[in-house]
Coordinates of C-alpha atoms in Angstrom, one line a residue:
I1 CA 1.8 44.0 -2.2
L2 CA 3.8 40.8 -2.3
D3 CA 3.8 40.1 -6.0
G4 CA 7.3 39.6 -7.3
R5 CA 9.0 39.8 -3.9
K6 CA 11.2 37.2 -2.3
L7 CA 9.7 35.6 0.8
Q8 CA 12.6 36.9 2.9
D9 CA 12.0 40.5 1.6
T10 CA 8.4 40.4 2.9
H11 CA 9.5 40.1 6.5
L12 CA 6.4 38.2 7.3
G13 CA 8.3 36.0 9.7
D14 CA 9.9 38.8 11.7
A15 CA 7.3 41.5 11.4
A16 CA 4.2 39.4 11.5
G17 CA 5.4 36.4 13.4
L18 CA 4.4 34.0 10.6
L19 CA 5.9 30.7 9.5
V20 CA 5.1 30.0 5.9
L21 CA 4.6 26.3 5.7
A22 CA 3.5 26.1 2.1
V23 CA 2.5 28.2 -0.9
G24 CA -0.3 27.1 -3.2
R25 CA 0.0 28.3 -6.8
G26 CA -2.6 27.0 -9.1
E27 CA -2.5 23.2 -8.8
E28 CA 1.0 23.2 -7.3
I29 CA 1.9 23.2 -3.6
H30 CA 5.4 24.4 -2.7
V31 CA 6.1 23.0 0.7
L32 CA 8.4 24.9 3.0
P33 CA 9.5 27.5 0.5
G34 CA 13.0 28.9 1.0
P35 CA 13.8 32.6 1.7
T36 CA 14.5 33.3 -2.0
F37 CA 11.1 31.9 -3.1
I38 CA 9.4 34.5 -5.2
L39 CA 5.7 35.2 -4.5
C40 CA 3.2 35.8 -7.2
R41 CA -0.2 37.5 -7.3
G42 CA -2.8 34.9 -6.5
D43 CA -0.5 32.7 -4.3
H44 CA -2.1 31.2 -1.2
L45 CA 0.2 31.0 1.8
M46 CA -0.4 28.4 4.5
V47 CA 1.0 29.9 7.6
K48 CA 1.5 29.1 11.3
A49 CA 0.5 32.2 13.2
R50 CA -1.2 33.5 16.3
P51 CA -4.7 34.8 15.9
D52 CA -3.5 38.4 16.7
D53 CA -1.0 38.2 13.9
L54 CA -3.6 37.1 11.5
A55 CA -5.8 40.0 12.5
M56 CA -2.9 42.3 11.7
L57 CA -2.6 40.7 8.2
R58 CA -6.2 41.6 7.5
G59 CA -5.2 45.2 7.8
L60 CA -2.8 44.9 4.9
Q61 CA -4.1 46.2 1.6
R62 CA -5.1 43.4 -0.9
L63 CA -4.1 40.6 1.5
G64 CA -7.0 38.3 2.5
V65 CA -7.0 35.8 5.4
D66 CA -9.1 32.6 5.0
L67 CA -9.3 30.6 8.2
E68 CA -11.2 27.8 6.5
A69 CA -9.1 27.3 3.4
D70 CA -9.3 24.0 1.6
F71 CA -5.8 22.6 2.2
D72 CA -4.9 19.1 3.1
A73 CA -2.3 19.4 5.9
A74 CA -1.2 15.8 5.0
Q75 CA 0.6 17.4 2.0
L76 CA 3.1 18.8 4.5
E77 CA 4.3 15.3 5.2
G78 CA 6.2 13.4 2.6
E79 CA 9.5 11.9 1.5
D80 CA 11.1 15.3 1.1
A81 CA 9.8 17.2 4.1
G82 CA 7.8 16.8 7.3
F83 CA 7.7 17.0 11.0
T84 CA 10.2 15.6 13.6
E85 CA 11.0 16.1 17.2
A86 CA 14.3 16.7 19.1
L87 CA 15.3 17.2 22.7
I88 CA 17.8 19.8 23.9
A89 CA 20.8 17.8 25.1
P90 CA 22.1 18.1 28.7
Q91 CA 25.3 20.0 27.8
S92 CA 23.9 21.8 24.7
S93 CA 25.3 25.1 23.7
L94 CA 21.7 26.1 23.0
I95 CA 20.7 26.2 26.7
G96 CA 19.8 29.7 27.8
K97 CA 19.8 31.1 24.3
T98 CA 16.8 31.9 22.0
L99 CA 16.2 30.4 18.6
R100 CA 16.9 33.8 17.2
Q101 CA 20.3 34.2 19.0
V102 CA 21.5 30.8 17.7
R103 CA 20.0 31.4 14.2
F104 CA 18.3 28.1 14.5
R105 CA 16.8 28.0 11.0
D106 CA 20.1 28.9 9.4
R107 CA 22.1 26.5 11.5
F108 CA 19.9 23.4 11.3
G109 CA 17.8 24.1 8.2
L110 CA 14.6 23.4 10.1
H111 CA 11.7 25.5 11.4
A112 CA 10.8 25.3 15.1
V113 CA 7.0 25.0 15.2
A114 CA 6.5 24.4 18.9
I115 CA 8.4 23.9 22.2
V116 CA 7.1 21.3 24.6
R117 CA 8.1 22.3 28.1
D118 CA 7.0 21.4 31.6
G119 CA 4.0 19.6 30.4
G120 CA 2.8 22.5 28.2
V121 CA 3.2 23.6 24.6
V122 CA 4.7 26.9 23.7
R123 CA 3.5 28.0 20.2
T124 CA 4.0 31.8 20.3
N125 CA 7.1 33.9 20.4
L126 CA 9.2 30.8 19.8
R127 CA 12.2 32.8 18.6
E128 CA 12.2 34.8 21.8
N129 CA 12.0 31.9 24.4
A130 CA 15.3 30.9 26.0
L131 CA 15.8 27.2 25.5
R132 CA 16.2 24.9 28.5
F133 CA 17.6 21.4 28.9
G134 CA 14.9 18.9 28.3
D135 CA 12.8 21.1 26.0
A136 CA 11.3 19.1 23.1
L137 CA 11.2 20.9 19.8
L138 CA 8.7 20.2 17.2
L139 CA 10.5 20.8 14.0
Y140 CA 9.5 21.0 10.3
G141 CA 11.7 20.9 7.3
P142 CA 13.5 18.8 4.7
R143 CA 14.1 15.2 5.6
R144 CA 17.8 15.5 4.7
Q145 CA 18.2 18.2 7.3
Q146 CA 16.4 16.0 9.9
R147 CA 18.8 13.1 9.2
G148 CA 21.6 15.5 10.0
L149 CA 20.3 16.0 13.6
A150 CA 21.8 12.6 14.6
A151 CA 25.3 14.1 14.3
E152 CA 24.4 17.3 16.3
P153 CA 25.7 17.3 19.9
D154 CA 23.2 20.0 20.9
L155 CA 20.1 18.0 20.0
I156 CA 18.8 14.5 20.6
P157 CA 16.5 13.4 17.7
L158 CA 13.5 11.5 18.9
H159 CA 12.8 9.8 15.6
S160 CA 15.5 8.3 13.5
G161 CA 13.5 8.8 10.3
G162 CA 14.5 5.9 8.1
V163 CA 16.5 3.4 10.1
E164 CA 18.4 1.2 7.7
A165 CA 17.8 -2.5 7.7
P166 CA 20.6 -4.4 9.5
D167 CA 23.3 -5.9 7.3
F168 CA 23.2 -9.6 8.2
R169 CA 26.4 -10.3 6.3
L170 CA 28.2 -8.8 9.3
A171 CA 26.5 -11.1 11.9
P172 CA 29.2 -13.8 11.9
R173 CA 31.9 -11.2 12.5
S174 CA 29.7 -9.7 15.3
L175 CA 29.3 -13.0 17.0
I176 CA 33.1 -13.6 16.9
V177 CA 33.7 -10.2 18.5
T178 CA 31.0 -10.8 21.1
F179 CA 32.4 -14.1 22.3

Protein backbone atom coordinates (compact mmCIF):
# COMPACT_ATOMS: atom_id res chain seq x y z
CA ILE A 1 0.00 0.00 0.00
CA LEU A 2 2.72 2.49 0.98
CA ASP A 3 5.62 1.09 -1.06
CA GLY A 4 7.23 3.80 -3.19
CA ARG A 5 5.07 6.62 -1.81
CA LYS A 6 6.31 9.82 -0.20
CA LEU A 7 5.41 10.10 3.46
CA GLN A 8 3.35 13.23 2.75
CA ASP A 9 1.34 11.41 0.08
CA THR A 10 0.25 8.73 2.55
CA HIS A 11 -1.73 11.28 4.61
CA LEU A 12 -1.00 9.21 7.71
CA GLY A 13 -0.65 12.41 9.73
CA ASP A 14 -3.90 14.02 8.65
CA ALA A 15 -6.12 11.02 8.03
CA ALA A 16 -4.89 8.72 10.77
CA GLY A 17 -3.54 11.25 13.26
CA LEU A 18 -0.08 9.67 13.31
CA LEU A 19 3.26 11.34 13.86
CA VAL A 20 6.04 9.31 12.23
CA LEU A 21 8.99 9.62 14.61
CA ALA A 22 11.30 7.18 12.85
CA VAL A 23 11.45 4.66 10.03
CA GLY A 24 13.42 1.45 10.43
CA ARG A 25 14.79 0.03 7.20
CA GLY A 26 16.98 -2.98 7.67
CA GLU A 27 19.75 -1.94 10.06
CA GLU A 28 19.16 1.79 9.46
CA ILE A 29 16.98 4.09 11.51
CA HIS A 30 15.77 7.27 9.79
CA VAL A 31 14.82 9.63 12.62
CA LEU A 32 12.08 12.15 11.93
CA PRO A 33 11.79 11.52 8.19
CA GLY A 34 10.73 14.51 6.13
CA PRO A 35 7.58 14.73 4.04
CA THR A 36 9.44 13.67 0.88
CA PHE A 37 10.87 10.52 2.50
CA ILE A 38 9.96 7.57 0.28
CA LEU A 39 8.63 4.49 2.04
CA CYS A 40 9.63 0.99 0.98
CA ARG A 41 8.11 -2.43 1.47
CA GLY A 42 9.29 -3.83 4.79
CA ASP A 43 9.80 -0.45 6.47
CA HIS A 44 8.91 -0.26 10.14
CA LEU A 45 7.36 3.03 11.20
CA MET A 46 7.65 4.20 14.80
CA VAL A 47 4.66 6.44 15.32
CA LYS A 48 3.01 8.51 18.01
CA ALA A 49 -0.70 7.75 17.87
CA ARG A 50 -3.84 7.22 19.88
CA PRO A 51 -4.95 3.61 20.43
CA ASP A 52 -8.07 4.25 18.30
CA ASP A 53 -5.90 5.40 15.41
CA LEU A 54 -3.77 2.28 15.68
CA ALA A 55 -6.91 0.14 15.58
CA MET A 56 -7.89 1.89 12.35
CA LEU A 57 -4.47 1.07 10.87
CA ARG A 58 -5.03 -2.63 11.53
CA GLY A 59 -7.92 -2.43 9.08
CA LEU A 60 -5.66 -1.32 6.25
CA GLN A 61 -4.63 -4.11 3.92
CA ARG A 62 -1.06 -5.45 4.40
CA LEU A 63 -0.25 -3.00 7.20
CA GLY A 64 0.55 -4.56 10.55
CA VAL A 65 0.64 -2.93 13.95
CA ASP A 66 3.16 -4.18 16.51
CA LEU A 67 2.66 -2.62 19.94
CA GLU A 68 5.72 -4.39 21.35
CA ALA A 69 8.28 -3.72 18.63
CA ASP A 70 11.94 -3.92 19.55
CA PHE A 71 12.99 -0.30 19.19
CA ASP A 72 15.20 1.69 21.52
CA ALA A 73 13.50 5.05 22.01
CA ALA A 74 16.88 6.49 23.04
CA GLN A 75 17.72 6.46 19.33
CA LEU A 76 15.32 9.39 18.96
CA GLU A 77 17.69 11.57 21.02
CA GLY A 78 21.03 12.56 19.56
CA GLU A 79 23.18 15.33 18.22
CA ASP A 80 20.99 15.91 15.18
CA ALA A 81 17.48 15.53 16.62
CA GLY A 82 15.64 15.18 19.89
CA PHE A 83 13.05 16.58 22.26
CA THR A 84 12.80 20.09 23.69
CA GLU A 85 10.18 22.24 25.41
CA ALA A 86 8.92 25.75 24.81
CA LEU A 87 6.29 27.99 26.40
CA ILE A 88 3.77 30.10 24.53
CA ALA A 89 4.89 33.70 25.16
CA PRO A 90 2.53 36.30 26.74
CA GLN A 91 1.92 38.35 23.58
CA SER A 92 2.34 35.44 21.15
CA SER A 93 0.55 35.56 17.83
CA LEU A 94 -0.11 31.82 18.38
CA ILE A 95 -2.58 32.42 21.23
CA GLY A 96 -6.10 31.37 20.27
CA LYS A 97 -4.94 29.56 17.13
CA THR A 98 -4.44 25.86 16.48
CA LEU A 99 -1.19 24.24 15.41
CA ARG A 100 -2.86 23.53 12.09
CA GLN A 101 -3.90 27.16 11.57
CA VAL A 102 -0.38 28.47 12.17
CA ARG A 103 1.19 25.63 10.16
CA PHE A 104 3.42 24.97 13.16
CA ARG A 105 5.51 22.19 11.62
CA ASP A 106 6.20 24.22 8.48
CA ARG A 107 6.91 27.43 10.40
CA PHE A 108 9.19 26.06 13.11
CA GLY A 109 10.40 22.78 11.59
CA LEU A 110 9.42 20.89 14.74
CA HIS A 111 6.68 18.43 15.62
CA ALA A 112 4.46 19.10 18.63
CA VAL A 113 4.23 15.86 20.58
CA ALA A 114 2.22 17.11 23.58
CA ILE A 115 0.80 20.22 25.21
CA VAL A 116 1.16 20.64 28.97
CA ARG A 117 -1.75 22.74 30.17
CA ASP A 118 -3.41 23.37 33.53
CA GLY A 119 -1.49 20.57 35.22
CA GLY A 120 -2.47 18.00 32.58
CA VAL A 121 -1.01 16.71 29.34
CA VAL A 122 -2.84 16.90 26.02
CA ARG A 123 -1.64 14.16 23.66
CA THR A 124 -4.55 13.81 21.27
CA ASN A 125 -5.95 16.13 18.63
CA LEU A 126 -2.99 18.43 19.13
CA ARG A 127 -3.43 20.12 15.79
CA GLU A 128 -7.01 21.07 16.70
CA ASN A 129 -6.40 22.54 20.19
CA ALA A 130 -6.33 26.34 20.40
CA LEU A 131 -3.08 27.40 22.06
CA ARG A 132 -3.13 29.44 25.26
CA PHE A 133 -0.63 31.71 26.99
CA GLY A 134 1.46 29.54 29.29
CA ASP A 135 0.98 26.30 27.38
CA ALA A 136 4.18 24.27 27.39
CA LEU A 137 4.83 22.42 24.14
CA LEU A 138 6.85 19.22 24.02
CA LEU A 139 8.55 19.41 20.65
CA TYR A 140 10.58 16.96 18.60
CA GLY A 141 12.83 17.70 15.68
CA PRO A 142 16.24 18.74 14.40
CA ARG A 143 18.55 20.44 16.89
CA ARG A 144 19.25 23.26 14.40
CA GLN A 145 15.53 24.11 14.39
CA GLN A 146 15.44 23.98 18.20
CA ARG A 147 18.29 26.49 18.43
CA GLY A 148 16.25 28.84 16.22
CA LEU A 149 13.50 29.03 18.87
CA ALA A 150 15.60 31.51 20.88
CA ALA A 151 14.94 34.14 18.20
CA GLU A 152 11.18 33.50 18.07
CA PRO A 153 9.01 36.11 19.82
CA ASP A 154 6.07 33.67 20.02
CA LEU A 155 7.86 30.97 22.00
CA ILE A 156 10.09 30.85 25.07
CA PRO A 157 12.48 27.88 24.88
CA LEU A 158 12.88 26.10 28.21
CA HIS A 159 16.21 24.54 27.30
CA SER A 160 19.03 26.39 25.60
CA GLY A 161 20.38 23.18 24.09
CA GLY A 162 24.07 23.80 23.94
CA VAL A 163 25.01 26.90 25.83
CA GLU A 164 28.36 28.19 24.67
CA ALA A 165 31.16 28.48 27.21
CA PRO A 166 31.83 32.06 28.28
CA ASP A 167 34.62 33.89 26.48
CA PHE A 168 36.83 34.99 29.37
CA ARG A 169 38.92 37.23 27.09
CA LEU A 170 36.05 39.71 27.33
CA ALA A 171 36.00 39.71 31.15
CA PRO A 172 38.33 42.72 31.62
CA ARG A 173 36.21 44.77 29.24
CA SER A 174 33.10 43.67 31.11
CA LEU A 175 34.57 44.76 34.43
CA ILE A 176 35.44 48.17 33.05
CA VAL A 177 31.90 48.64 31.74
CA THR A 178 30.41 47.42 35.01
CA PHE A 179 32.35 49.84 37.21
